[in-house]
PDB file of C-alpha atoms and ligand atoms in Angstrom:
ATOM      1  CA  UNK P 105       0.094   0.148   0.020  1.00  0.00           C
ATOM      2  CA  UNK P 106       1.250   3.590  -0.810  1.00  0.00           C
ATOM      3  CA  UNK P 107       2.126   5.761   2.326  1.00  0.00           C
ATOM      4  CA  UNK P 108       2.594   9.115   2.466  1.00  0.00           C
ATOM      5  CA  UNK P 109       5.674  10.706   4.065  1.00  0.00           C
ATOM      6  CA  UNK P 110       5.750  14.310   5.243  1.00  0.00           C
ATOM      7  CA  UNK P 111       8.664  16.333   4.652  1.00  0.00           C
ATOM      8  CA  UNK P 112       8.961  18.993   7.759  1.00  0.00           C
ATOM      9  CA  UNK P 113      11.290  21.048   5.612  1.00  0.00           C
ATOM     10  CA  UNK P 114       8.179  22.552   4.313  1.00  0.00           C
ATOM     11  CA  UNK P 115       6.416  23.253   7.570  1.00  0.00           C
ATOM     12  CA  UNK P 116       6.180  26.698   9.701  1.00  0.00           C
ATOM     13  CA  UNK P 117       8.606  26.041  12.011  1.00  0.00           C
ATOM     14  CA  UNK P 118       6.788  28.745  14.595  1.00  0.00           C
ATOM     15  CA  UNK P 119       4.134  25.924  14.890  1.00  0.00           C
ATOM     16  CA  UNK P 120       5.769  22.540  14.262  1.00  0.00           C
ATOM     17  CA  UNK P 121       3.422  21.353  16.523  1.00  0.00           C
ATOM     18  CA  UNK P 122       0.545  22.336  14.701  1.00  0.00           C
ATOM     19  CA  UNK P 123       1.849  21.542  11.552  1.00  0.00           C
ATOM     20  CA  UNK P 124       2.665  17.830  12.251  1.00  0.00           C
ATOM     21  CA  UNK P 125      -0.536  17.172  14.241  1.00  0.00           C
ATOM     22  CA  UNK P 126      -2.050  18.481  10.560  1.00  0.00           C
ATOM     23  CA  UNK P 127      -0.274  15.861   8.470  1.00  0.00           C
ATOM     24  CA  UNK P 128      -0.712  12.892  11.221  1.00  0.00           C
ATOM     25  CA  UNK P 129      -4.665  13.608  10.873  1.00  0.00           C
ATOM     26  CA  UNK P 130      -4.382  13.991   7.255  1.00  0.00           C
ATOM     27  CA  UNK P 131      -3.334  10.428   6.844  1.00  0.00           C
ATOM     28  CA  UNK P 132      -0.025  10.502   6.355  1.00  0.00           C
ATOM     29  CA  UNK P 133       1.925   7.848   7.582  1.00  0.00           C
ATOM     30  CA  UNK P 134       5.829   8.583   8.178  1.00  0.00           C
ATOM     31  CA  UNK P 135       7.373  12.000   9.271  1.00  0.00           C
ATOM     32  CA  UNK P 136      10.547  12.838   7.472  1.00  0.00           C
ATOM     33  CA  UNK P 137      13.243  15.301   8.521  1.00  0.00           C
ATOM     34  CA  UNK P 138      15.894  16.481   6.246  1.00  0.00           C
ATOM     35  CA  UNK P 139      19.286  17.228   7.708  1.00  0.00           C
ATOM     36  CA  UNK P 140      22.169  19.422   6.170  1.00  0.00           C
ATOM     37  CA  UNK P 141      24.956  20.000   7.250  1.00  0.00           C
ATOM     38  CA  UNK P 142      26.157  23.006   4.721  1.00  0.00           C
ATOM     39  CA  UNK P 143      28.613  20.422   3.408  1.00  0.00           C
ATOM     40  CA  UNK P 144      27.430  17.950   1.858  1.00  0.00           C
ATOM     41  CA  UNK P 145      25.000  19.350   0.225  1.00  0.00           C
ATOM     42  CA  UNK P 146      24.995  23.819   0.260  1.00  0.00           C
ATOM     43  CA  UNK P 147      22.188  24.036   3.043  1.00  0.00           C
ATOM     44  CA  UNK P 148      21.493  24.265   6.471  1.00  0.00           C
ATOM     45  CA  UNK P 149      18.402  22.933   7.857  1.00  0.00           C
ATOM     46  CA  UNK P 150      17.764  21.775  10.759  1.00  0.00           C
ATOM     47  CA  UNK P 151      19.805  19.243  13.308  1.00  0.00           C
ATOM     48  CA  UNK P 152      19.148  17.450  16.543  1.00  0.00           C
ATOM     49  CA  UNK P 153      17.139  19.738  18.695  1.00  0.00           C
ATOM     50  CA  UNK P 154      14.712  20.075  16.092  1.00  0.00           C
ATOM     51  CA  UNK P 155      14.770  16.324  15.629  1.00  0.00           C
ATOM     52  CA  UNK P 156      14.346  15.232  19.154  1.00  0.00           C
ATOM     53  CA  UNK P 157      11.244  17.949  19.299  1.00  0.00           C
ATOM     54  CA  UNK P 158       9.451  16.774  15.841  1.00  0.00           C
ATOM     55  CA  UNK P 159       9.923  13.171  17.231  1.00  0.00           C
ATOM     56  CA  UNK P 160       7.929  13.546  20.350  1.00  0.00           C
ATOM     57  CA  UNK P 161       5.223  15.425  18.156  1.00  0.00           C
ATOM     58  CA  UNK P 162       4.069  12.452  16.692  1.00  0.00           C
ATOM     59  CA  UNK P 163       3.187   9.166  16.759  1.00  0.00           C
ATOM     60  CA  UNK P 164       3.702   8.170  13.132  1.00  0.00           C
ATOM     61  CA  UNK P 165       6.970   6.355  12.210  1.00  0.00           C
ATOM     62  CA  UNK P 166      10.364   9.006  11.817  1.00  0.00           C
ATOM     63  CA  UNK P 167      12.419   9.020   9.307  1.00  0.00           C
ATOM     64  CA  UNK P 168      15.854  10.688   9.704  1.00  0.00           C
ATOM     65  CA  UNK P 169      17.224  11.759   5.921  1.00  0.00           C
ATOM     66  CA  UNK P 170      20.789  12.452   6.755  1.00  0.00           C
ATOM     67  CA  UNK P 171      22.543  14.862   3.527  1.00  0.00           C
ATOM     68  CA  UNK P 172      25.693  14.950   5.679  1.00  0.00           C
ATOM     69  CA  UNK P 173      29.000  13.829   5.809  1.00  0.00           C
ATOM     70  CA  UNK P 174      30.681  11.600   8.443  1.00  0.00           C
ATOM     71  CA  UNK P 175      27.346  10.259   8.908  1.00  0.00           C
ATOM     72  CA  UNK P 176      28.933   7.646  11.242  1.00  0.00           C
ATOM     73  CA  UNK P 177      29.272  10.708  14.184  1.00  0.00           C
ATOM     74  CA  UNK P 178      25.440  11.187  13.843  1.00  0.00           C
ATOM     75  CA  UNK P 179      23.877   8.159  13.191  1.00  0.00           C
ATOM     76  CA  UNK P 180      23.718   7.247  17.217  1.00  0.00           C
ATOM     77  CA  UNK P 181      22.805  10.797  18.249  1.00  0.00           C
ATOM     78  CA  UNK P 182      19.727  10.754  15.426  1.00  0.00           C
ATOM     79  CA  UNK P 183      18.178   7.148  16.647  1.00  0.00           C
ATOM     80  CA  UNK P 184      18.382   8.756  20.084  1.00  0.00           C
ATOM     81  CA  UNK P 185      16.439  11.801  19.261  1.00  0.00           C
ATOM     82  CA  UNK P 186      13.830   9.223  18.337  1.00  0.00           C
ATOM     83  CA  UNK P 187      13.801   8.206  14.450  1.00  0.00           C
ATOM     84  CA  UNK P 188      12.509   4.858  13.616  1.00  0.00           C
ATOM     85  CA  UNK P 189      14.392   4.908  10.207  1.00  0.00           C
ATOM     86  CA  UNK P 190      17.826   6.431   9.334  1.00  0.00           C
ATOM     87  CA  UNK P 191      18.786   7.188   5.852  1.00  0.00           C
ATOM     88  CA  UNK P 192      22.677   7.849   5.069  1.00  0.00           C
ATOM     89  CA  UNK P 193      23.755   9.015   1.694  1.00  0.00           C
ATOM     90  CA  UNK P 194      25.846   6.802  -0.265  1.00  0.00           C
ATOM     91  CA  UNK P 195      27.803   9.375  -1.685  1.00  0.00           C
ATOM     92  CA  UNK P 196      28.819  10.516   1.786  1.00  0.00           C
ATOM     93  CA  UNK P 197      30.671   7.265   2.591  1.00  0.00           C
ATOM     94  CA  UNK P 198      33.027   4.799   1.379  1.00  0.00           C
ATOM     95  CA  UNK P 199      31.814   1.941   4.461  1.00  0.00           C
ATOM     96  CA  UNK P 200      27.781   1.198   3.633  1.00  0.00           C
ATOM     97  CA  UNK P 201      28.254  -2.017   5.773  1.00  0.00           C
ATOM     98  CA  UNK P 202      29.547   0.278   8.526  1.00  0.00           C
ATOM     99  CA  UNK P 203      26.728   2.963   8.458  1.00  0.00           C
ATOM    100  CA  UNK P 204      24.150  -0.480   8.315  1.00  0.00           C
ATOM    101  CA  UNK P 205      25.814  -1.857  11.366  1.00  0.00           C
ATOM    102  CA  UNK P 206      25.699   1.295  13.048  1.00  0.00           C
ATOM    103  CA  UNK P 207      22.085   2.075  12.629  1.00  0.00           C
ATOM    104  CA  UNK P 208      21.463  -1.475  13.778  1.00  0.00           C
ATOM    105  CA  UNK P 209      23.351  -1.324  16.727  1.00  0.00           C
ATOM    106  CA  UNK P 210      21.126   2.039  17.557  1.00  0.00           C
ATOM    107  CA  UNK P 211      17.974  -0.641  17.377  1.00  0.00           C
ATOM    108  CA  UNK P 212      16.593   1.039  13.976  1.00  0.00           C
ATOM    109  CA  UNK P 213      15.678  -0.044  10.526  1.00  0.00           C
ATOM    110  CA  UNK P 214      18.509   1.143   8.102  1.00  0.00           C
ATOM    111  CA  UNK P 215      18.327   3.266   4.758  1.00  0.00           C
ATOM    112  CA  UNK P 216      20.389   4.167   1.999  1.00  0.00           C
ATOM    113  CA  UNK P 217      19.760   7.525  -0.088  1.00  0.00           C
ATOM    114  CA  UNK P 218      21.022   8.461  -3.702  1.00  0.00           C
ATOM    115  CA  UNK P 219      21.662  11.757  -5.138  1.00  0.00           C
ATOM    116  CA  UNK P 220      20.502  12.369  -9.023  1.00  0.00           C
ATOM    117  CA  UNK P 221      23.536  11.429 -10.589  1.00  0.00           C
ATOM    118  CA  UNK P 222      24.262   8.125  -8.796  1.00  0.00           C
ATOM    119  CA  UNK P 223      23.495   5.145 -10.102  1.00  0.00           C
ATOM    120  CA  UNK P 224      21.128   2.872  -8.627  1.00  0.00           C
ATOM    121  CA  UNK P 225      23.809   0.017  -9.178  1.00  0.00           C
ATOM    122  CA  UNK P 226      26.333   1.544  -7.287  1.00  0.00           C
ATOM    123  CA  UNK P 227      24.310   0.076  -4.314  1.00  0.00           C
ATOM    124  CA  UNK P 228      23.049  -3.196  -5.691  1.00  0.00           C
ATOM    125  CA  UNK P 229      25.791  -5.228  -3.997  1.00  0.00           C
ATOM    126  CA  UNK P 230      24.387  -4.247  -0.298  1.00  0.00           C
ATOM    127  CA  UNK P 231      20.494  -4.084  -1.282  1.00  0.00           C
ATOM    128  CA  UNK P 232      19.932  -7.074   0.789  1.00  0.00           C
ATOM    129  CA  UNK P 233      21.319  -5.076   3.622  1.00  0.00           C
ATOM    130  CA  UNK P 234      18.544  -2.195   4.078  1.00  0.00           C
ATOM    131  CA  UNK P 235      14.846  -1.822   4.850  1.00  0.00           C
ATOM    132  CA  UNK P 236      14.824   1.094   2.324  1.00  0.00           C
ATOM    133  CA  UNK P 237      16.063   2.667  -0.273  1.00  0.00           C
ATOM    134  CA  UNK P 238      15.308   6.641  -0.835  1.00  0.00           C
ATOM    135  CA  UNK P 239      15.882   8.131  -4.425  1.00  0.00           C
ATOM    136  CA  UNK P 240      16.377  11.864  -3.971  1.00  0.00           C
ATOM    137  CA  UNK P 241      14.868  13.421  -7.159  1.00  0.00           C
ATOM    138  CA  UNK P 242      15.377  16.673  -7.173  1.00  0.00           C
ATOM    139  CA  UNK P 243      18.822  18.450  -6.673  1.00  0.00           C
ATOM    140  CA  UNK P 244      19.814  17.452  -3.036  1.00  0.00           C
ATOM    141  CA  UNK P 245      18.924  19.456   0.023  1.00  0.00           C
ATOM    142  CA  UNK P 246      16.260  22.094  -0.769  1.00  0.00           C
ATOM    143  CA  UNK P 247      12.424  21.946  -1.013  1.00  0.00           C
ATOM    144  CA  UNK P 248      10.145  23.011  -3.565  1.00  0.00           C
ATOM    145  CA  UNK P 249      12.038  21.884  -6.506  1.00  0.00           C
ATOM    146  CA  UNK P 250      10.369  20.772  -9.903  1.00  0.00           C
ATOM    147  CA  UNK P 251      10.777  16.691 -10.389  1.00  0.00           C
ATOM    148  CA  UNK P 252      13.989  16.427 -12.328  1.00  0.00           C
ATOM    149  CA  UNK P 253      12.000  13.252 -15.357  1.00  0.00           C
ATOM    150  CA  UNK P 254      14.801  10.848 -15.800  1.00  0.00           C
ATOM    151  CA  UNK P 255      14.158  10.035 -12.605  1.00  0.00           C
ATOM    152  CA  UNK P 256      11.108   7.883 -13.658  1.00  0.00           C
ATOM    153  CA  UNK P 257      13.974   5.447 -15.442  1.00  0.00           C
ATOM    154  CA  UNK P 258      15.693   4.881 -12.085  1.00  0.00           C
ATOM    155  CA  UNK P 259      12.945   4.082  -9.947  1.00  0.00           C
ATOM    156  CA  UNK P 260      12.048   1.462 -12.740  1.00  0.00           C
ATOM    157  CA  UNK P 261      15.600   0.065 -12.432  1.00  0.00           C
ATOM    158  CA  UNK P 262      15.236  -0.101  -9.110  1.00  0.00           C
ATOM    159  CA  UNK P 263      12.246  -1.959  -8.911  1.00  0.00           C
ATOM    160  CA  UNK P 264      13.109  -4.405 -11.745  1.00  0.00           C
ATOM    161  CA  UNK P 265      16.373  -4.722  -9.250  1.00  0.00           C
ATOM    162  CA  UNK P 266      14.711  -5.489  -6.392  1.00  0.00           C
ATOM    163  CA  UNK P 267      12.437  -7.896  -8.358  1.00  0.00           C
ATOM    164  CA  UNK P 268      15.300 -10.106  -9.750  1.00  0.00           C
ATOM    165  CA  UNK P 269      16.772 -10.133  -6.412  1.00  0.00           C
ATOM    166  CA  UNK P 270      13.555 -10.918  -4.460  1.00  0.00           C
ATOM    167  CA  UNK P 271      14.080  -8.326  -2.283  1.00  0.00           C
ATOM    168  CA  UNK P 272      11.749  -6.215  -0.118  1.00  0.00           C
ATOM    169  CA  UNK P 273      12.818  -3.341   0.294  1.00  0.00           C
ATOM    170  CA  UNK P 274      10.662   0.063   0.746  1.00  0.00           C
ATOM    171  CA  UNK P 275      11.290   2.094  -2.365  1.00  0.00           C
ATOM    172  CA  UNK P 276      10.687   6.109  -1.529  1.00  0.00           C
ATOM    173  CA  UNK P 277      11.188   8.868  -3.762  1.00  0.00           C
ATOM    174  CA  UNK P 278      12.024  12.153  -2.300  1.00  0.00           C
ATOM    175  CA  UNK P 279      11.530  15.606  -4.109  1.00  0.00           C
ATOM    176  CA  UNK P 280       9.384  17.477  -6.629  1.00  0.00           C
ATOM    177  CA  UNK P 281       6.033  15.692  -6.475  1.00  0.00           C
ATOM    178  CA  UNK P 282       2.794  17.081  -7.063  1.00  0.00           C
ATOM    179  CA  UNK P 283      -0.630  16.196  -7.193  1.00  0.00           C
ATOM    180  CA  UNK P 284      -0.403  16.010 -10.724  1.00  0.00           C
ATOM    181  CA  UNK P 285       2.814  13.626 -10.813  1.00  0.00           C
ATOM    182  CA  UNK P 286       2.650  11.841  -7.421  1.00  0.00           C
ATOM    183  CA  UNK P 287      -0.003   8.666  -8.191  1.00  0.00           C
ATOM    184  CA  UNK P 288       1.967   8.027 -11.165  1.00  0.00           C
ATOM    185  CA  UNK P 289       5.375   7.476  -8.783  1.00  0.00           C
ATOM    186  CA  UNK P 290       3.147   4.783  -7.617  1.00  0.00           C
ATOM    187  CA  UNK P 291       2.398   2.939 -10.432  1.00  0.00           C
ATOM    188  CA  UNK P 292       5.785   2.730 -11.155  1.00  0.00           C
ATOM    189  CA  UNK P 293       6.399   0.872  -8.211  1.00  0.00           C
ATOM    190  CA  UNK P 294       7.307   3.337  -5.580  1.00  0.00           C
ATOM    191  CA  UNK P 295       6.551   2.274  -1.652  1.00  0.00           C
ATOM    192  CA  UNK P 296       6.526   5.860  -0.147  1.00  0.00           C
ATOM    193  CA  UNK P 297       6.093   9.594  -1.886  1.00  0.00           C
ATOM    194  CA  UNK P 298       7.855  11.427   0.393  1.00  0.00           C
ATOM    195  CA  UNK P 299       6.810  14.961  -0.318  1.00  0.00           C
ATOM    196  CA  UNK P 300       7.326  18.620   1.407  1.00  0.00           C
ATOM    197  CA  UNK P 301       5.462  21.538  -0.301  1.00  0.00           C
ATOM    198  CA  UNK P 302       3.082  19.827  -1.969  1.00  0.00           C
ATOM    199  CA  UNK P 303       1.050  18.224   1.837  1.00  0.00           C
ATOM    200  CA  UNK P 304       2.556  21.482   3.871  1.00  0.00           C
ATOM    201  CA  UNK P 305       0.923  23.963   1.319  1.00  0.00           C
ATOM    202  CA  UNK P 306      -2.256  21.574   0.403  1.00  0.00           C
ATOM    203  CA  UNK P 307      -5.468  23.544   2.130  1.00  0.00           C
ATOM    204  CA  UNK P 308      -7.028  20.353   2.479  1.00  0.00           C
ATOM    205  CA  UNK P 309      -4.502  17.947   3.543  1.00  0.00           C
ATOM    206  CA  UNK P 310      -7.120  14.365   4.409  1.00  0.00           C
ATOM    207  CA  UNK P 311      -8.546  15.076   0.808  1.00  0.00           C
ATOM    208  CA  UNK P 312      -5.378  15.214  -1.426  1.00  0.00           C
ATOM    209  CA  UNK P 313      -3.879  11.951   0.674  1.00  0.00           C
ATOM    210  CA  UNK P 314      -6.987  10.451   0.247  1.00  0.00           C
ATOM    211  CA  UNK P 315      -6.703  10.918  -3.614  1.00  0.00           C
ATOM    212  CA  UNK P 316      -3.359  10.032  -3.717  1.00  0.00           C
ATOM    213  CA  UNK P 317      -4.214   6.463  -1.912  1.00  0.00           C
ATOM    214  CA  UNK P 318      -6.615   5.850  -4.319  1.00  0.00           C
ATOM    215  CA  UNK P 319      -9.220   6.115  -1.693  1.00  0.00           C
ATOM    216  CA  UNK P 320     -11.579   8.227  -3.729  1.00  0.00           C
TER     217      UNK P 320
HETATM  218  C1  DX5 U  59      15.436  17.434  -1.148  1.00  0.00           C
HETATM  219  C2  DX5 U  59      14.660  17.154   0.309  1.00  0.00           C
HETATM  220  C3  DX5 U  59      12.933  16.708   0.704  1.00  0.00           C
HETATM  221  C4  DX5 U  59      12.259  17.943   0.217  1.00  0.00           C
HETATM  222  C5  DX5 U  59      11.460  17.836  -0.513  1.00  0.00           C
HETATM  223  O1  DX5 U  59      16.700  17.104  -0.781  1.00  0.00           O
HETATM  224  O2  DX5 U  59      15.485  15.698   1.216  1.00  0.00           O
HETATM  225  O3  DX5 U  59      12.707  15.982   1.580  1.00  0.00           O
HETATM  226  O4  DX5 U  59      11.956  18.531   1.425  1.00  0.00           O
HETATM  227  O5  DX5 U  59      10.960  18.815  -0.734  1.00  0.00           O
HETATM  228  P1  DX5 U  59       9.721  19.391  -1.700  1.00  0.00           P
HETATM  229  O6  DX5 U  59       8.421  18.404  -1.935  1.00  0.00           O
HETATM  230  O7  DX5 U  59       8.982  20.416  -1.469  1.00  0.00           O
HETATM  231  O8  DX5 U  59      10.248  18.765  -3.412  1.00  0.00           O
HETATM  232 ZN1   ZN U  60      14.645  14.486   2.182  1.00  0.00          ZN
END
């Protein structure tokens, strides 16, 4: 079944609790926390304090999308902050197996995220070890951009690889989703749609989520 993951990068941070509750009551399944360091990506978003508060604000699953260099330094900290799934970037480490081990030792689910330019085949050798793969479908680190259409082929490649290998990891797409293009991504085989602007700018999240899930 399709899941909706709300990226709080597009929330009004002055009213964070209210905004998160609006997503939860609207039928979203996951809260997505975008962490950047101004180094791995040229943006500074939120860190541990905001992540910890956001995690306390909801019963939804919490995903920490670590767009940071040296993810190993922060995996345990984001686990302690309350994240359920921790996604490190493939490009940020030469030691994906170590990252997965640290995440597992923290008692959390492990995921890997890919920049638009990173081929799917670069993670083929460790797909069996992860719970989720997130494909970033815009320039990494910023909300409100346009979906890169070439990413559809990448999604299809990942879906085929999962089928060929008989694996069951969750496939997420993150970035540039709109009410017009989101449903088609699910039809390609995506399990979880990560969206910031589309959800937070919606005047009726419940209706939008129901539409995207094909419930109306
Ligand atoms: C981009 C972030 C996304 C971002 C998506 O690198 O990882 O989670 O918030 O924002 P929208 O949905 O506005 O493209
Ligand atoms: Zn993200």
